[in-house]
mmCIF file of C-alpha atoms and ligand atoms in Angstrom:
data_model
loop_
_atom_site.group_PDB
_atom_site.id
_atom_site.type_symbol
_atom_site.label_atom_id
_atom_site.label_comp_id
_atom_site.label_asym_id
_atom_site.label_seq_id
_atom_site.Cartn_x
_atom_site.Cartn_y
_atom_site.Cartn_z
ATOM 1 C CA UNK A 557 13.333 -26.595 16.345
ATOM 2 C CA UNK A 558 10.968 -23.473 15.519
ATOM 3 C CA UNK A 559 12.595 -20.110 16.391
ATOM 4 C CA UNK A 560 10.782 -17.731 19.222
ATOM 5 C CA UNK A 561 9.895 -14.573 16.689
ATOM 6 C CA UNK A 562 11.668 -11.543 18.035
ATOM 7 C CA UNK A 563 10.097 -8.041 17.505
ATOM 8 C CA UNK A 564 11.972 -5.208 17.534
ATOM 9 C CA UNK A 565 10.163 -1.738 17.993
ATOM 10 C CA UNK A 566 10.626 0.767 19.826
ATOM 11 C CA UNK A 567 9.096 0.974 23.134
ATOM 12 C CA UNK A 568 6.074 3.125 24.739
ATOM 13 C CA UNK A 569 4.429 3.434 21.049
ATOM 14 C CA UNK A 570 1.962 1.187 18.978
ATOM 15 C CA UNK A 571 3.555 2.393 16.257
ATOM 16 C CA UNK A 572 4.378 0.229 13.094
ATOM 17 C CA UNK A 573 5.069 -2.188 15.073
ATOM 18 C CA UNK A 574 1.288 -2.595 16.068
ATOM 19 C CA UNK A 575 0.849 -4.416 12.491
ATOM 20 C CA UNK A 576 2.660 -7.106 13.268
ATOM 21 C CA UNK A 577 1.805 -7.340 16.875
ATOM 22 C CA UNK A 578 -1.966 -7.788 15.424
ATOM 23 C CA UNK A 579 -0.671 -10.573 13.185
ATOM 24 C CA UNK A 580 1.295 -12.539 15.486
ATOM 25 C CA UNK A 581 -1.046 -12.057 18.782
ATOM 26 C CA UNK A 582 -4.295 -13.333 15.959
ATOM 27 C CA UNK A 583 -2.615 -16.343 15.011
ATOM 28 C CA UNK A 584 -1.400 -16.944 18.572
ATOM 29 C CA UNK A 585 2.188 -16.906 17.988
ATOM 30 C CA UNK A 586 4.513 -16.532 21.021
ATOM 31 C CA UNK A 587 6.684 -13.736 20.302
ATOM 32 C CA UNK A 588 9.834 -11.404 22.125
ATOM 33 C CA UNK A 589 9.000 -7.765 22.089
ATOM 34 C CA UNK A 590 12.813 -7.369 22.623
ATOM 35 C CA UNK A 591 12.894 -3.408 23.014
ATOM 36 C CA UNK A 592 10.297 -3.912 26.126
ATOM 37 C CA UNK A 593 12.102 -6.501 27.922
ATOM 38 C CA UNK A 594 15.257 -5.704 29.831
ATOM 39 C CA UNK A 595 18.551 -7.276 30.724
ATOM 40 C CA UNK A 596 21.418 -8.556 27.909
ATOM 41 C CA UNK A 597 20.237 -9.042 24.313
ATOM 42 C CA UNK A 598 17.327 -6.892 25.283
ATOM 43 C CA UNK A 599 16.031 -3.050 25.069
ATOM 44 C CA UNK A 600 16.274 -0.232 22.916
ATOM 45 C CA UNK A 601 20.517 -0.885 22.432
ATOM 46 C CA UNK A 602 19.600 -4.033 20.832
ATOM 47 C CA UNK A 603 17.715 -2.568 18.002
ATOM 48 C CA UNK A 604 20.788 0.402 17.568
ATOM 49 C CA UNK A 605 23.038 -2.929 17.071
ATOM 50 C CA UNK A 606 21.760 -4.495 14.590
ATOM 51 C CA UNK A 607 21.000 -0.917 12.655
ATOM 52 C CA UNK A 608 24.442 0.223 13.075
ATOM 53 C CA UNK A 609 25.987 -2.456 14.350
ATOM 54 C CA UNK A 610 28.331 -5.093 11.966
ATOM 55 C CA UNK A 611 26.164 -8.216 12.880
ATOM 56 C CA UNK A 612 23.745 -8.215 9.733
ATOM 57 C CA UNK A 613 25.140 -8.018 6.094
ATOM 58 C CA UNK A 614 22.080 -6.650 5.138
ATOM 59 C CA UNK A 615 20.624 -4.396 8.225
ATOM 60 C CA UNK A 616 17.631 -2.700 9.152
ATOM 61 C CA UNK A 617 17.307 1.162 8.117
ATOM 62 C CA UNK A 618 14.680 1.420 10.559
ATOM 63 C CA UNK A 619 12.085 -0.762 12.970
ATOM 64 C CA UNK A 620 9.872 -3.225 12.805
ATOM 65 C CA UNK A 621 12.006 -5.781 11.857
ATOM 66 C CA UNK A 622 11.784 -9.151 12.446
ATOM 67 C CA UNK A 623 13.736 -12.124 14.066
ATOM 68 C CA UNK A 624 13.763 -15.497 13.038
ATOM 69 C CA UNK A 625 16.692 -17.208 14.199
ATOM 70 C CA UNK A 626 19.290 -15.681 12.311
ATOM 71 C CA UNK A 627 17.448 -13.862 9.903
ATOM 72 C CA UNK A 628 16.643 -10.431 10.369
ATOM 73 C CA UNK A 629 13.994 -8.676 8.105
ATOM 74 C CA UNK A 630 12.560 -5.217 8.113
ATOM 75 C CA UNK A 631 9.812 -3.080 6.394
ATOM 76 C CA UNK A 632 6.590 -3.515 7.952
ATOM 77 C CA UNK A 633 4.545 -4.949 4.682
ATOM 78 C CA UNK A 634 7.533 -7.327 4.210
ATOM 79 C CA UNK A 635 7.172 -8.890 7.884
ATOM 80 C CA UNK A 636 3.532 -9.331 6.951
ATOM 81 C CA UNK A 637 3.944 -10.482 3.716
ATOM 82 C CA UNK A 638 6.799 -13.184 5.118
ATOM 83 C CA UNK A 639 4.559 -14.037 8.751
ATOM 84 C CA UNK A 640 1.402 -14.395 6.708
ATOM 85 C CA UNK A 641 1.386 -17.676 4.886
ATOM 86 C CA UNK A 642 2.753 -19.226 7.552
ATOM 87 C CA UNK A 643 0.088 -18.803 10.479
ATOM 88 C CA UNK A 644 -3.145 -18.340 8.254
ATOM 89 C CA UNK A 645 -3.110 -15.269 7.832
ATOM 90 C CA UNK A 646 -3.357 -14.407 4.040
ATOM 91 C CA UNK A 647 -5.045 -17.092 1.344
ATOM 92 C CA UNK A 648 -2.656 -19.363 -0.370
ATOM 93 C CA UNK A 649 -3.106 -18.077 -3.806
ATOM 94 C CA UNK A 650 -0.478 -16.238 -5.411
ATOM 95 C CA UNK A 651 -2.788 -13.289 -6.563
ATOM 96 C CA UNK A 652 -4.711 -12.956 -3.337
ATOM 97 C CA UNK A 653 -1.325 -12.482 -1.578
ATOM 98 C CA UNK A 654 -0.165 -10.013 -3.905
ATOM 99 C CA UNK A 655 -3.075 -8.046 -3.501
ATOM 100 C CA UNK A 656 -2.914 -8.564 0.240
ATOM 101 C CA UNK A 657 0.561 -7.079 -0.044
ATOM 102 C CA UNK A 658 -0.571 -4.539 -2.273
ATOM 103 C CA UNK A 659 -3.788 -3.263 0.181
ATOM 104 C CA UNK A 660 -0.995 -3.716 2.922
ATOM 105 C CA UNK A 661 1.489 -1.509 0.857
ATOM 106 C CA UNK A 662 -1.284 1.186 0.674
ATOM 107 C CA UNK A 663 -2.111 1.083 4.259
ATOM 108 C CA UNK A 664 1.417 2.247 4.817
ATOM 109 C CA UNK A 665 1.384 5.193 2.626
ATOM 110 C CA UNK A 666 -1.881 6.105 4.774
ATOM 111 C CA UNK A 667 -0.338 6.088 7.969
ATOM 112 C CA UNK A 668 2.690 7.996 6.547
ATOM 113 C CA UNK A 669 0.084 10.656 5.590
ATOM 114 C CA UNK A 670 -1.513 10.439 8.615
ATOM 115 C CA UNK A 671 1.663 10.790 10.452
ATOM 116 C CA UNK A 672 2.692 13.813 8.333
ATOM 117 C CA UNK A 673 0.127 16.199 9.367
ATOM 118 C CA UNK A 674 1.862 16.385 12.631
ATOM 119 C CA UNK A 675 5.353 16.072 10.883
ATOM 120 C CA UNK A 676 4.811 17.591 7.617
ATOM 121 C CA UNK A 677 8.192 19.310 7.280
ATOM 122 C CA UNK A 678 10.301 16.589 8.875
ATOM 123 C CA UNK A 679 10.267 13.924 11.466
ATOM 124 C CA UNK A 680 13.988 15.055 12.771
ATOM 125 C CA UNK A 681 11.829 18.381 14.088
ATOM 126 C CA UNK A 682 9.478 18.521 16.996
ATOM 127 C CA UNK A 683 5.735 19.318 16.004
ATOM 128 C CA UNK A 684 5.983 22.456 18.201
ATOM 129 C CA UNK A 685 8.370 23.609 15.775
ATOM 130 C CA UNK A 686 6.599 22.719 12.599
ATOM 131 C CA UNK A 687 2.912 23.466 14.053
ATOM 132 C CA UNK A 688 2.017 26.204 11.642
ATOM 133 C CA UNK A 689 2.672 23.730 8.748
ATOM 134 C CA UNK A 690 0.756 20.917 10.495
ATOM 135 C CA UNK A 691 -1.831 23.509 10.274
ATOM 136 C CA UNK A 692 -2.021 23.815 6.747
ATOM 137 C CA UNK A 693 -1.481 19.874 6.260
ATOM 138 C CA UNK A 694 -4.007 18.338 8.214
ATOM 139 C CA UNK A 695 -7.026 20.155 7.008
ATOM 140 C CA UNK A 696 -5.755 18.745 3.302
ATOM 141 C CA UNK A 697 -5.738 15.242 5.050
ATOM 142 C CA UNK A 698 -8.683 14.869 6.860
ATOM 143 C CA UNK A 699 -10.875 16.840 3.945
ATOM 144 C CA UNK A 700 -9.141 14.844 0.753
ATOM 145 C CA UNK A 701 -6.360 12.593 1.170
ATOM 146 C CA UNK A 702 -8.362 10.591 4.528
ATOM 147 C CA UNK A 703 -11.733 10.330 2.171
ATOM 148 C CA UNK A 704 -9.995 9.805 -0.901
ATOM 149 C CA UNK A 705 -8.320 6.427 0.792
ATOM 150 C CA UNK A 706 -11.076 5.198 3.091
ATOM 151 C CA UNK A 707 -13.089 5.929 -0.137
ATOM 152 C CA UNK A 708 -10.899 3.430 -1.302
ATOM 153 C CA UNK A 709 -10.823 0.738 1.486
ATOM 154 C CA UNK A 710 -14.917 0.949 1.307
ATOM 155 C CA UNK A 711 -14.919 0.017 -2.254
ATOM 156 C CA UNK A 712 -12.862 -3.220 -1.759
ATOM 157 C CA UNK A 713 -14.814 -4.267 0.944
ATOM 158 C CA UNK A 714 -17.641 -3.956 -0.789
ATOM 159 C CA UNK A 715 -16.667 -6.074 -3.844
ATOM 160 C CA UNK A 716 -15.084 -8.845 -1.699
ATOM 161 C CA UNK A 717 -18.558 -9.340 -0.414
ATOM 162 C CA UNK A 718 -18.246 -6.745 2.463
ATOM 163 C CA UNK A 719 -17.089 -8.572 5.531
ATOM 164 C CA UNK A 720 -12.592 -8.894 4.702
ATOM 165 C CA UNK A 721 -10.573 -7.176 2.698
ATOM 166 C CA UNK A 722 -9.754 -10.235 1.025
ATOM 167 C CA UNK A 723 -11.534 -12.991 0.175
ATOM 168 C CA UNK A 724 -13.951 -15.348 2.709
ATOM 169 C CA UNK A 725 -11.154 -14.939 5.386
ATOM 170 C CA UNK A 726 -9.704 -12.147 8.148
ATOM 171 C CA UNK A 727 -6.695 -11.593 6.605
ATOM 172 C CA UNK A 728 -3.841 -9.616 8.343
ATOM 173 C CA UNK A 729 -5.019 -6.701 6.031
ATOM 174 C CA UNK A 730 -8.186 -6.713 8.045
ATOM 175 C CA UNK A 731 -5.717 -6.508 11.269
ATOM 176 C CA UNK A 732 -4.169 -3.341 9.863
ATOM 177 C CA UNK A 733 -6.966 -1.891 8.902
ATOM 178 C CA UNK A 734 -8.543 -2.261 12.469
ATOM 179 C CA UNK A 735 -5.557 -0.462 13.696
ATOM 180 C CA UNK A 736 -5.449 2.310 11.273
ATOM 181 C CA UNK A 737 -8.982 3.204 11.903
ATOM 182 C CA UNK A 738 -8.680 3.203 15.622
ATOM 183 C CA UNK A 739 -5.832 5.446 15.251
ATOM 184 C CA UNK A 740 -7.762 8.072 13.222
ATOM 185 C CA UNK A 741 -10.601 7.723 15.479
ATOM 186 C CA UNK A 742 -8.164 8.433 17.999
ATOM 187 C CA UNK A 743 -6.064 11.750 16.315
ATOM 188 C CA UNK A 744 -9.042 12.970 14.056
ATOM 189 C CA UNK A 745 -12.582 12.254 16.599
ATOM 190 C CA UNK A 746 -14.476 15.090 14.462
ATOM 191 C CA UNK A 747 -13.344 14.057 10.931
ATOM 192 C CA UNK A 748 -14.118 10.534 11.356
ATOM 193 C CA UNK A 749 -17.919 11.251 12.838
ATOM 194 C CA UNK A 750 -18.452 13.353 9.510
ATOM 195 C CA UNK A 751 -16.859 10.532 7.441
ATOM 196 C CA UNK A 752 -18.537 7.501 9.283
ATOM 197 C CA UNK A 753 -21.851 7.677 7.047
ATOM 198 C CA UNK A 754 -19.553 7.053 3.978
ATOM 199 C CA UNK A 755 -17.573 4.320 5.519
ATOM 200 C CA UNK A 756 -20.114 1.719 6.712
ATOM 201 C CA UNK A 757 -18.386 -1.541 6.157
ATOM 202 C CA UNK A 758 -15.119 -0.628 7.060
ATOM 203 C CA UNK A 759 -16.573 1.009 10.967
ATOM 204 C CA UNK A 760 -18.211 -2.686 10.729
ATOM 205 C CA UNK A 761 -15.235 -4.472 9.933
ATOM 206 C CA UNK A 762 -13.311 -2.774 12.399
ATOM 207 C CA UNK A 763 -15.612 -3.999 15.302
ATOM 208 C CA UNK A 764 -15.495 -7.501 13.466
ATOM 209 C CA UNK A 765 -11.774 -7.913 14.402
ATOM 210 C CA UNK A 766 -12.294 -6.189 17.895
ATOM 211 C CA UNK A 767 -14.500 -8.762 18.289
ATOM 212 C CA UNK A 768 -11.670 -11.651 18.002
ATOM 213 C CA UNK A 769 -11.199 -13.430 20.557
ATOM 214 C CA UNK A 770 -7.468 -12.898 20.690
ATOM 215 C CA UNK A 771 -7.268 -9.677 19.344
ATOM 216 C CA UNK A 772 -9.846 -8.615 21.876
ATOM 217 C CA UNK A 773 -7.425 -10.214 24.348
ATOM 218 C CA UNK A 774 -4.803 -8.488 23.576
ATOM 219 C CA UNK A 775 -6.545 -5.402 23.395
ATOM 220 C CA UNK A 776 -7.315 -5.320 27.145
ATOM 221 C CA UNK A 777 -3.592 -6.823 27.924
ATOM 222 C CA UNK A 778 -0.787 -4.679 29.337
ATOM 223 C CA UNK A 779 0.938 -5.652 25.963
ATOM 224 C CA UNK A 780 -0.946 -3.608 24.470
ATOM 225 C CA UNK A 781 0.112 0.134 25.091
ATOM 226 C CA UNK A 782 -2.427 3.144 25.308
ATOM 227 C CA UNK A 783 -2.425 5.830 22.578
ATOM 228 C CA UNK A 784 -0.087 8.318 23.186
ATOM 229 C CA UNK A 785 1.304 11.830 21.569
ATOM 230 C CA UNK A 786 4.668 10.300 20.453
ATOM 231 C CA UNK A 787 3.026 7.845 18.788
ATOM 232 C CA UNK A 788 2.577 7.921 14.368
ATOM 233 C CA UNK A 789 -1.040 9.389 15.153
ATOM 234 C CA UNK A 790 -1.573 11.900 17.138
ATOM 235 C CA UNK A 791 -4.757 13.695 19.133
ATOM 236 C CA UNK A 792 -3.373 17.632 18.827
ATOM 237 C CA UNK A 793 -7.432 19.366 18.899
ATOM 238 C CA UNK A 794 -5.666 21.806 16.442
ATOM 239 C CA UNK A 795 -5.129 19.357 13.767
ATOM 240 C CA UNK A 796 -8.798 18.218 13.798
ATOM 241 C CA UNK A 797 -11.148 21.380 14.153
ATOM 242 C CA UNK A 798 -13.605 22.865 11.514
HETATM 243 N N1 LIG B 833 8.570 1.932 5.488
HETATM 244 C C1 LIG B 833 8.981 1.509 6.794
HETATM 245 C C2 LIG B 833 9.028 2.724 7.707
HETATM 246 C C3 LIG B 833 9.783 2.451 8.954
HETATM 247 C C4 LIG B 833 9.768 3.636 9.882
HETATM 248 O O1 LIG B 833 9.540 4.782 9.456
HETATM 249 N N2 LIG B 833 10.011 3.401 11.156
HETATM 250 C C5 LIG B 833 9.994 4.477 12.130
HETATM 251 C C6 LIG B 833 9.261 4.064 13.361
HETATM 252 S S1 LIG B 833 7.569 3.650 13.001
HETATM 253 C C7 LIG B 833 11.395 4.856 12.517
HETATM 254 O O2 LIG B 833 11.888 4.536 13.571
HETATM 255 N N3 LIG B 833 12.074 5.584 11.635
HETATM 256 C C8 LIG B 833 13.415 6.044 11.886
HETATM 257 C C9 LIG B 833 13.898 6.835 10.711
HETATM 258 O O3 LIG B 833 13.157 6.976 9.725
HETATM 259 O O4 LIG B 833 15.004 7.363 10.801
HETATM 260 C C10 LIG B 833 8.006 0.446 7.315
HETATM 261 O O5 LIG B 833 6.863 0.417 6.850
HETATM 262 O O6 LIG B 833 8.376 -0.374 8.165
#
């Protein structure tokens, strides 16, 4: 008997989550976002239990994480990196999915940037109380850190032939990708028109998986949850002036 994945994530963001929501709603996996249903087993307590709780030897430090029967995993790249092979969604060679993990990997530390120029001091303060320092952070974001990585994404693209990431195939990197860039589109409107010119494959790309038929599904389902200011990116006009 195959297991029903379970998702844990926190409810009323995309969040990190979103990654693996992408990957399992492309290969058309039926899935439990457990934190958004209610009753026993389900909700927002769930999640604190098997953090805090004594039910995993090994538990989660923070969400996503992952059911699959009884195995519980966590780390966003690591769900990917586990999920992929099995649904299509990486190639079979070992290199190709250790650069798939790698791109992955550096997709992360991207949206941790991009999530620090609201929280640059800490995410245990509110951004009203760090706002001066978002001040100073985001400018260094969206005028070096956000080129130097798209910079980055470009070139790939454009020596895997320009249409994935990786290889002949979408890959769940291409997923994640999608999602980043519609979350800086979102938080940083100004920065990304003056970037576009320089990004040209990647805008394309990112209508390319759009363009899937489940993914575009999804996109105008309830599951999938509007943009929002509690959310890892942010639209605060302060943060994306000049
Ligand atoms: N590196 C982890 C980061 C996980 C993470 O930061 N999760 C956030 C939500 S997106 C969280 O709830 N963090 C709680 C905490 O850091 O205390 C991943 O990629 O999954």
């Amino acid at each position: 008997v195959k297991h029903l994945y379970k998702l844990y994530y926190w409810p009323g963001i995309q969040g990190r989550g979103e990654f693996v929501r992408l990957a399992l709603e492309d290969a058309g996996v039926p899935y439990l976002d457990v934190a958004r249903q209610r009753g026993k087993g389900h909700g927002v307590s769930e999640l604190h239990r098997l953090m805090r709780g004594r039910a995993l030897t090994i538990p989660p430090f923070a969400p996503p994480f992952l059911g699959v029967g009884r195995l519980v995993i966590a780390q966003t790249a690591n769900i990917l990196h586990y999920l992929a092979p099995r649904h299509g969604l990486v190639p079979s060679a070992e290199a190709a999915r250790l650069h798939a993990h790698q791109l992955q990997l550096t997709i992360a530390d991207l949206a941790t940037e991009g999530h620090d120029t609201h929280h640059p001091i800490s995410s245990t303060l509110y951004y009203e109380e760090q706002q001066e320092e978002a001040r100073r952070r985001a400018p260094l974001f969206r005028g070096v850190r956000l080129p130097l990585f798209l910079g980055y994404f470009e070139r790939v693209l454009q020596r895997q032939g320009g249409r994935w990431l990786l290889g002949t195939r979408c890959s769940y990197v291409d997923l994640s990708m999608f999602q980043v860039l519609a979350w800086l589109d979102y938080a940083f409107p100004i920065a990304m028109k003056g970037l576009a010119p320089r990004i040209p494959r990647l805008l394309s790309l990112r209508k390319r998986v759009a363009a899937r038929p489940r993914i575009a599904a999804y996109l105008a389902s309830p599951r999938r949850l509007p943009f929002n200011e509690d959310d890892l990116f942010r639209h605060y006009p302060a943060l994306d002036d000049r």
